[in-house]
Amino acid sequence: MIVGESLREAPPTVYELVGGQSFFDDLVNRFYERVETDPVLRPLYPSDLRPPRERLAGFLAQYWGGPPRYSETRGHPRLRLRHMPFAIGEAEREAWMKHMTAALDAATVADGTGRRLPDEIRDLMFDHFDNAAAFLVNRAD
């Protein structure tokens, strides 16, 4: 660095742009409200949905630039390995995407304004979820 050159601030993370942890908590809560009554997905989850809610919200917050709490408590995400015990086919993938897309489409920035999630961020998240859901398919229907 040249002496006197000003340091540039890092661009804000998605985590910061959406309002932090409360955005991810709300997104995951909306998602799990739909999972609770889904005949395809509900059998894959434990009776108490609190732990998976907390894990998913923590993972997503960390993934999108938030604090590394997920890794501090759970270690490396190892997404595919953690999902191997569950039979995930196209029906499960489609159900998961349907509910996550609905949760994402209802999302607002967690800043108290009720402002809709910007399209660029919504599209970025959708692409991530779509790719991750495809990656986790581990059986043919």
PDB file of N, CA and C in Angstrom, residues 11-69:
ATOM      1  N   PRO A  11     -17.222  -3.956   0.459  1.00  0.00           N
ATOM      2  CA  PRO A  11     -18.645  -3.804   0.165  1.00  0.00           C
ATOM      3  C   PRO A  11     -19.467  -4.561   1.215  1.00  0.00           C
ATOM      4  N   PRO A  12     -20.676  -4.118   1.466  1.00  0.00           N
ATOM      5  CA  PRO A  12     -21.493  -4.812   2.464  1.00  0.00           C
ATOM      6  C   PRO A  12     -21.817  -6.234   1.999  1.00  0.00           C
ATOM      7  N   THR A  13     -21.925  -7.120   2.954  1.00  0.00           N
ATOM      8  CA  THR A  13     -22.299  -8.499   2.644  1.00  0.00           C
ATOM      9  C   THR A  13     -23.810  -8.579   2.460  1.00  0.00           C
ATOM     10  N   VAL A  14     -24.263  -9.662   1.866  1.00  0.00           N
ATOM     11  CA  VAL A  14     -25.707  -9.896   1.756  1.00  0.00           C
ATOM     12  C   VAL A  14     -26.313  -9.898   3.152  1.00  0.00           C
ATOM     13  N   TYR A  15     -25.626 -10.511   4.098  1.00  0.00           N
ATOM     14  CA  TYR A  15     -26.089 -10.545   5.495  1.00  0.00           C
ATOM     15  C   TYR A  15     -26.398  -9.129   5.979  1.00  0.00           C
ATOM     16  N   GLU A  16     -25.509  -8.201   5.719  1.00  0.00           N
ATOM     17  CA  GLU A  16     -25.712  -6.812   6.140  1.00  0.00           C
ATOM     18  C   GLU A  16     -26.830  -6.147   5.342  1.00  0.00           C
ATOM     19  N   LEU A  17     -26.868  -6.385   4.038  1.00  0.00           N
ATOM     20  CA  LEU A  17     -27.865  -5.744   3.187  1.00  0.00           C
ATOM     21  C   LEU A  17     -29.301  -6.144   3.524  1.00  0.00           C
ATOM     22  N   VAL A  18     -29.490  -7.372   4.012  1.00  0.00           N
ATOM     23  CA  VAL A  18     -30.854  -7.838   4.312  1.00  0.00           C
ATOM     24  C   VAL A  18     -31.267  -7.575   5.757  1.00  0.00           C
ATOM     25  N   GLY A  19     -30.355  -7.070   6.570  1.00  0.00           N
ATOM     26  CA  GLY A  19     -30.716  -6.718   7.935  1.00  0.00           C
ATOM     27  C   GLY A  19     -30.228  -7.673   9.001  1.00  0.00           C
ATOM     28  N   GLY A  20     -29.320  -8.564   8.656  1.00  0.00           N
ATOM     29  CA  GLY A  20     -28.706  -9.419   9.660  1.00  0.00           C
ATOM     30  C   GLY A  20     -29.491 -10.682   9.985  1.00  0.00           C
ATOM     31  N   GLN A  21     -29.211 -11.216  11.157  1.00  0.00           N
ATOM     32  CA  GLN A  21     -29.736 -12.518  11.574  1.00  0.00           C
ATOM     33  C   GLN A  21     -31.262 -12.569  11.558  1.00  0.00           C
ATOM     34  N   SER A  22     -31.920 -11.485  11.911  1.00  0.00           N
ATOM     35  CA  SER A  22     -33.395 -11.526  11.970  1.00  0.00           C
ATOM     36  C   SER A  22     -34.002 -11.819  10.598  1.00  0.00           C
ATOM     37  N   PHE A  23     -33.362 -11.370   9.516  1.00  0.00           N
ATOM     38  CA  PHE A  23     -33.854 -11.710   8.178  1.00  0.00           C
ATOM     39  C   PHE A  23     -33.850 -13.221   7.980  1.00  0.00           C
ATOM     40  N   PHE A  24     -32.746 -13.855   8.332  1.00  0.00           N
ATOM     41  CA  PHE A  24     -32.621 -15.303   8.122  1.00  0.00           C
ATOM     42  C   PHE A  24     -33.537 -16.078   9.060  1.00  0.00           C
ATOM     43  N   ASP A  25     -33.722 -15.599  10.277  1.00  0.00           N
ATOM     44  CA  ASP A  25     -34.668 -16.235  11.195  1.00  0.00           C
ATOM     45  C   ASP A  25     -36.076 -16.184  10.610  1.00  0.00           C
ATOM     46  N   ASP A  26     -36.474 -15.031  10.094  1.00  0.00           N
ATOM     47  CA  ASP A  26     -37.811 -14.882   9.501  1.00  0.00           C
ATOM     48  C   ASP A  26     -37.980 -15.750   8.255  1.00  0.00           C
ATOM     49  N   LEU A  27     -36.967 -15.751   7.390  1.00  0.00           N
ATOM     50  CA  LEU A  27     -37.020 -16.566   6.179  1.00  0.00           C
ATOM     51  C   LEU A  27     -37.207 -18.041   6.538  1.00  0.00           C
ATOM     52  N   VAL A  28     -36.411 -18.522   7.453  1.00  0.00           N
ATOM     53  CA  VAL A  28     -36.464 -19.927   7.852  1.00  0.00           C
ATOM     54  C   VAL A  28     -37.781 -20.244   8.555  1.00  0.00           C
ATOM     55  N   ASN A  29     -38.285 -19.330   9.369  1.00  0.00           N
ATOM     56  CA  ASN A  29     -39.580 -19.568  10.025  1.00  0.00           C
ATOM     57  C   ASN A  29     -40.705 -19.696   9.005  1.00  0.00           C
ATOM     58  N   ARG A  30     -40.703 -18.820   7.991  1.00  0.00           N
ATOM     59  CA  ARG A  30     -41.722 -18.926   6.932  1.00  0.00           C
ATOM     60  C   ARG A  30     -41.597 -20.252   6.191  1.00  0.00           C
ATOM     61  N   PHE A  31     -40.380 -20.662   5.920  1.00  0.00           N
ATOM     62  CA  PHE A  31     -40.137 -21.935   5.240  1.00  0.00           C
ATOM     63  C   PHE A  31     -40.678 -23.100   6.078  1.00  0.00           C
ATOM     64  N   TYR A  32     -40.322 -23.150   7.345  1.00  0.00           N
ATOM     65  CA  TYR A  32     -40.738 -24.278   8.187  1.00  0.00           C
ATOM     66  C   TYR A  32     -42.235 -24.280   8.488  1.00  0.00           C
ATOM     67  N   GLU A  33     -42.875 -23.134   8.458  1.00  0.00           N
ATOM     68  CA  GLU A  33     -44.341 -23.120   8.606  1.00  0.00           C
ATOM     69  C   GLU A  33     -44.981 -23.948   7.503  1.00  0.00           C
ATOM     70  N   ARG A  34     -44.413 -23.921   6.327  1.00  0.00           N
ATOM     71  CA  ARG A  34     -44.936 -24.690   5.194  1.00  0.00           C
ATOM     72  C   ARG A  34     -44.508 -26.158   5.275  1.00  0.00           C
ATOM     73  N   VAL A  35     -43.291 -26.398   5.739  1.00  0.00           N
ATOM     74  CA  VAL A  35     -42.790 -27.772   5.885  1.00  0.00           C
ATOM     75  C   VAL A  35     -43.648 -28.552   6.883  1.00  0.00           C
ATOM     76  N   GLU A  36     -44.093 -27.871   7.932  1.00  0.00           N
ATOM     77  CA  GLU A  36     -44.870 -28.541   8.986  1.00  0.00           C
ATOM     78  C   GLU A  36     -46.066 -29.315   8.454  1.00  0.00           C
ATOM     79  N   THR A  37     -46.652 -28.859   7.370  1.00  0.00           N
ATOM     80  CA  THR A  37     -47.849 -29.519   6.836  1.00  0.00           C
ATOM     81  C   THR A  37     -47.613 -30.195   5.484  1.00  0.00           C
ATOM     82  N   ASP A  38     -46.361 -30.285   5.075  1.00  0.00           N
ATOM     83  CA  ASP A  38     -46.066 -30.875   3.771  1.00  0.00           C
ATOM     84  C   ASP A  38     -45.941 -32.396   3.895  1.00  0.00           C
ATOM     85  N   PRO A  39     -46.762 -33.152   3.151  1.00  0.00           N
ATOM     86  CA  PRO A  39     -46.730 -34.609   3.264  1.00  0.00           C
ATOM     87  C   PRO A  39     -45.450 -35.250   2.719  1.00  0.00           C
ATOM     88  N   VAL A  40     -44.743 -34.561   1.850  1.00  0.00           N
ATOM     89  CA  VAL A  40     -43.499 -35.100   1.291  1.00  0.00           C
ATOM     90  C   VAL A  40     -42.318 -34.814   2.222  1.00  0.00           C
ATOM     91  N   LEU A  41     -42.244 -33.597   2.731  1.00  0.00           N
ATOM     92  CA  LEU A  41     -41.078 -33.194   3.526  1.00  0.00           C
ATOM     93  C   LEU A  41     -41.184 -33.493   5.017  1.00  0.00           C
ATOM     94  N   ARG A  42     -42.372 -33.365   5.570  1.00  0.00           N
ATOM     95  CA  ARG A  42     -42.497 -33.477   7.027  1.00  0.00           C
ATOM     96  C   ARG A  42     -41.907 -34.771   7.587  1.00  0.00           C
ATOM     97  N   PRO A  43     -42.083 -35.922   6.905  1.00  0.00           N
ATOM     98  CA  PRO A  43     -41.508 -37.161   7.442  1.00  0.00           C
ATOM     99  C   PRO A  43     -39.978 -37.164   7.530  1.00  0.00           C
ATOM    100  N   LEU A  44     -39.314 -36.266   6.832  1.00  0.00           N
ATOM    101  CA  LEU A  44     -37.852 -36.213   6.865  1.00  0.00           C
ATOM    102  C   LEU A  44     -37.308 -35.490   8.093  1.00  0.00           C
ATOM    103  N   TYR A  45     -38.175 -34.791   8.810  1.00  0.00           N
ATOM    104  CA  TYR A  45     -37.740 -33.947   9.913  1.00  0.00           C
ATOM    105  C   TYR A  45     -38.133 -34.549  11.257  1.00  0.00           C
ATOM    106  N   PRO A  46     -37.404 -34.171  12.317  1.00  0.00           N
ATOM    107  CA  PRO A  46     -37.775 -34.641  13.655  1.00  0.00           C
ATOM    108  C   PRO A  46     -39.077 -33.986  14.114  1.00  0.00           C
ATOM    109  N   SER A  47     -39.682 -34.530  15.154  1.00  0.00           N
ATOM    110  CA  SER A  47     -40.945 -33.972  15.643  1.00  0.00           C
ATOM    111  C   SER A  47     -40.779 -32.528  16.114  1.00  0.00           C
ATOM    112  N   ASP A  48     -39.653 -32.224  16.724  1.00  0.00           N
ATOM    113  CA  ASP A  48     -39.372 -30.861  17.177  1.00  0.00           C
ATOM    114  C   ASP A  48     -38.587 -30.148  16.076  1.00  0.00           C
ATOM    115  N   LEU A  49     -39.213 -29.178  15.443  1.00  0.00           N
ATOM    116  CA  LEU A  49     -38.567 -28.471  14.332  1.00  0.00           C
ATOM    117  C   LEU A  49     -37.652 -27.327  14.773  1.00  0.00           C
ATOM    118  N   ARG A  50     -37.598 -27.071  16.075  1.00  0.00           N
ATOM    119  CA  ARG A  50     -36.737 -25.983  16.547  1.00  0.00           C
ATOM    120  C   ARG A  50     -35.265 -26.177  16.175  1.00  0.00           C
ATOM    121  N   PRO A  51     -34.683 -27.350  16.465  1.00  0.00           N
ATOM    122  CA  PRO A  51     -33.257 -27.501  16.113  1.00  0.00           C
ATOM    123  C   PRO A  51     -32.956 -27.339  14.625  1.00  0.00           C
ATOM    124  N   PRO A  52     -33.732 -27.967  13.713  1.00  0.00           N
ATOM    125  CA  PRO A  52     -33.410 -27.717  12.303  1.00  0.00           C
ATOM    126  C   PRO A  52     -33.623 -26.264  11.887  1.00  0.00           C
ATOM    127  N   ARG A  53     -34.595 -25.586  12.488  1.00  0.00           N
ATOM    128  CA  ARG A  53     -34.784 -24.156  12.188  1.00  0.00           C
ATOM    129  C   ARG A  53     -33.538 -23.367  12.555  1.00  0.00           C
ATOM    130  N   GLU A  54     -33.062 -23.609  13.763  1.00  0.00           N
ATOM    131  CA  GLU A  54     -31.888 -22.873  14.243  1.00  0.00           C
ATOM    132  C   GLU A  54     -30.658 -23.170  13.397  1.00  0.00           C
ATOM    133  N   ARG A  55     -30.486 -24.437  13.022  1.00  0.00           N
ATOM    134  CA  ARG A  55     -29.320 -24.798  12.215  1.00  0.00           C
ATOM    135  C   ARG A  55     -29.383 -24.149  10.836  1.00  0.00           C
ATOM    136  N   LEU A  56     -30.547 -24.208  10.174  1.00  0.00           N
ATOM    137  CA  LEU A  56     -30.660 -23.628   8.837  1.00  0.00           C
ATOM    138  C   LEU A  56     -30.475 -22.114   8.880  1.00  0.00           C
ATOM    139  N   ALA A  57     -31.100 -21.456   9.846  1.00  0.00           N
ATOM    140  CA  ALA A  57     -30.942 -19.995   9.946  1.00  0.00           C
ATOM    141  C   ALA A  57     -29.484 -19.627  10.208  1.00  0.00           C
ATOM    142  N   GLY A  58     -28.822 -20.378  11.069  1.00  0.00           N
ATOM    143  CA  GLY A  58     -27.411 -20.115  11.359  1.00  0.00           C
ATOM    144  C   GLY A  58     -26.523 -20.363  10.148  1.00  0.00           C
ATOM    145  N   PHE A  59     -26.795 -21.458   9.447  1.00  0.00           N
ATOM    146  CA  PHE A  59     -26.010 -21.771   8.253  1.00  0.00           C
ATOM    147  C   PHE A  59     -26.173 -20.689   7.194  1.00  0.00           C
ATOM    148  N   LEU A  60     -27.427 -20.311   6.915  1.00  0.00           N
ATOM    149  CA  LEU A  60     -27.672 -19.309   5.877  1.00  0.00           C
ATOM    150  C   LEU A  60     -27.056 -17.962   6.242  1.00  0.00           C
ATOM    151  N   ALA A  61     -27.185 -17.570   7.498  1.00  0.00           N
ATOM    152  CA  ALA A  61     -26.595 -16.297   7.922  1.00  0.00           C
ATOM    153  C   ALA A  61     -25.084 -16.318   7.703  1.00  0.00           C
ATOM    154  N   GLN A  62     -24.437 -17.406   8.096  1.00  0.00           N
ATOM    155  CA  GLN A  62     -22.988 -17.513   7.901  1.00  0.00           C
ATOM    156  C   GLN A  62     -22.638 -17.539   6.424  1.00  0.00           C
ATOM    157  N   TYR A  63     -23.358 -18.316   5.652  1.00  0.00           N
ATOM    158  CA  TYR A  63     -23.083 -18.440   4.220  1.00  0.00           C
ATOM    159  C   TYR A  63     -23.138 -17.076   3.525  1.00  0.00           C
ATOM    160  N   TRP A  64     -24.087 -16.255   3.929  1.00  0.00           N
ATOM    161  CA  TRP A  64     -24.279 -14.959   3.272  1.00  0.00           C
ATOM    162  C   TRP A  64     -23.505 -13.828   3.941  1.00  0.00           C
ATOM    163  N   GLY A  65     -22.499 -14.175   4.755  1.00  0.00           N
ATOM    164  CA  GLY A  65     -21.574 -13.158   5.264  1.00  0.00           C
ATOM    165  C   GLY A  65     -21.727 -12.795   6.720  1.00  0.00           C
ATOM    166  N   GLY A  66     -22.570 -13.514   7.448  1.00  0.00           N
ATOM    167  CA  GLY A  66     -22.740 -13.236   8.867  1.00  0.00           C
ATOM    168  C   GLY A  66     -21.678 -13.914   9.715  1.00  0.00           C
ATOM    169  N   PRO A  67     -21.819 -13.792  11.016  1.00  0.00           N
ATOM    170  CA  PRO A  67     -20.830 -14.397  11.913  1.00  0.00           C
ATOM    171  C   PRO A  67     -20.774 -15.919  11.750  1.00  0.00           C
ATOM    172  N   PRO A  68     -19.622 -16.517  12.013  1.00  0.00           N
ATOM    173  CA  PRO A  68     -19.435 -17.954  11.796  1.00  0.00           C
ATOM    174  C   PRO A  68     -19.976 -18.836  12.926  1.00  0.00           C
ATOM    175  N   ARG A  69     -21.105 -18.469  13.490  1.00  0.00           N
ATOM    176  CA  ARG A  69     -21.658 -19.242  14.614  1.00  0.00           C
ATOM    177  C   ARG A  69     -21.976 -20.685  14.233  1.00  0.00           C
TER     178      ARG A  69
END
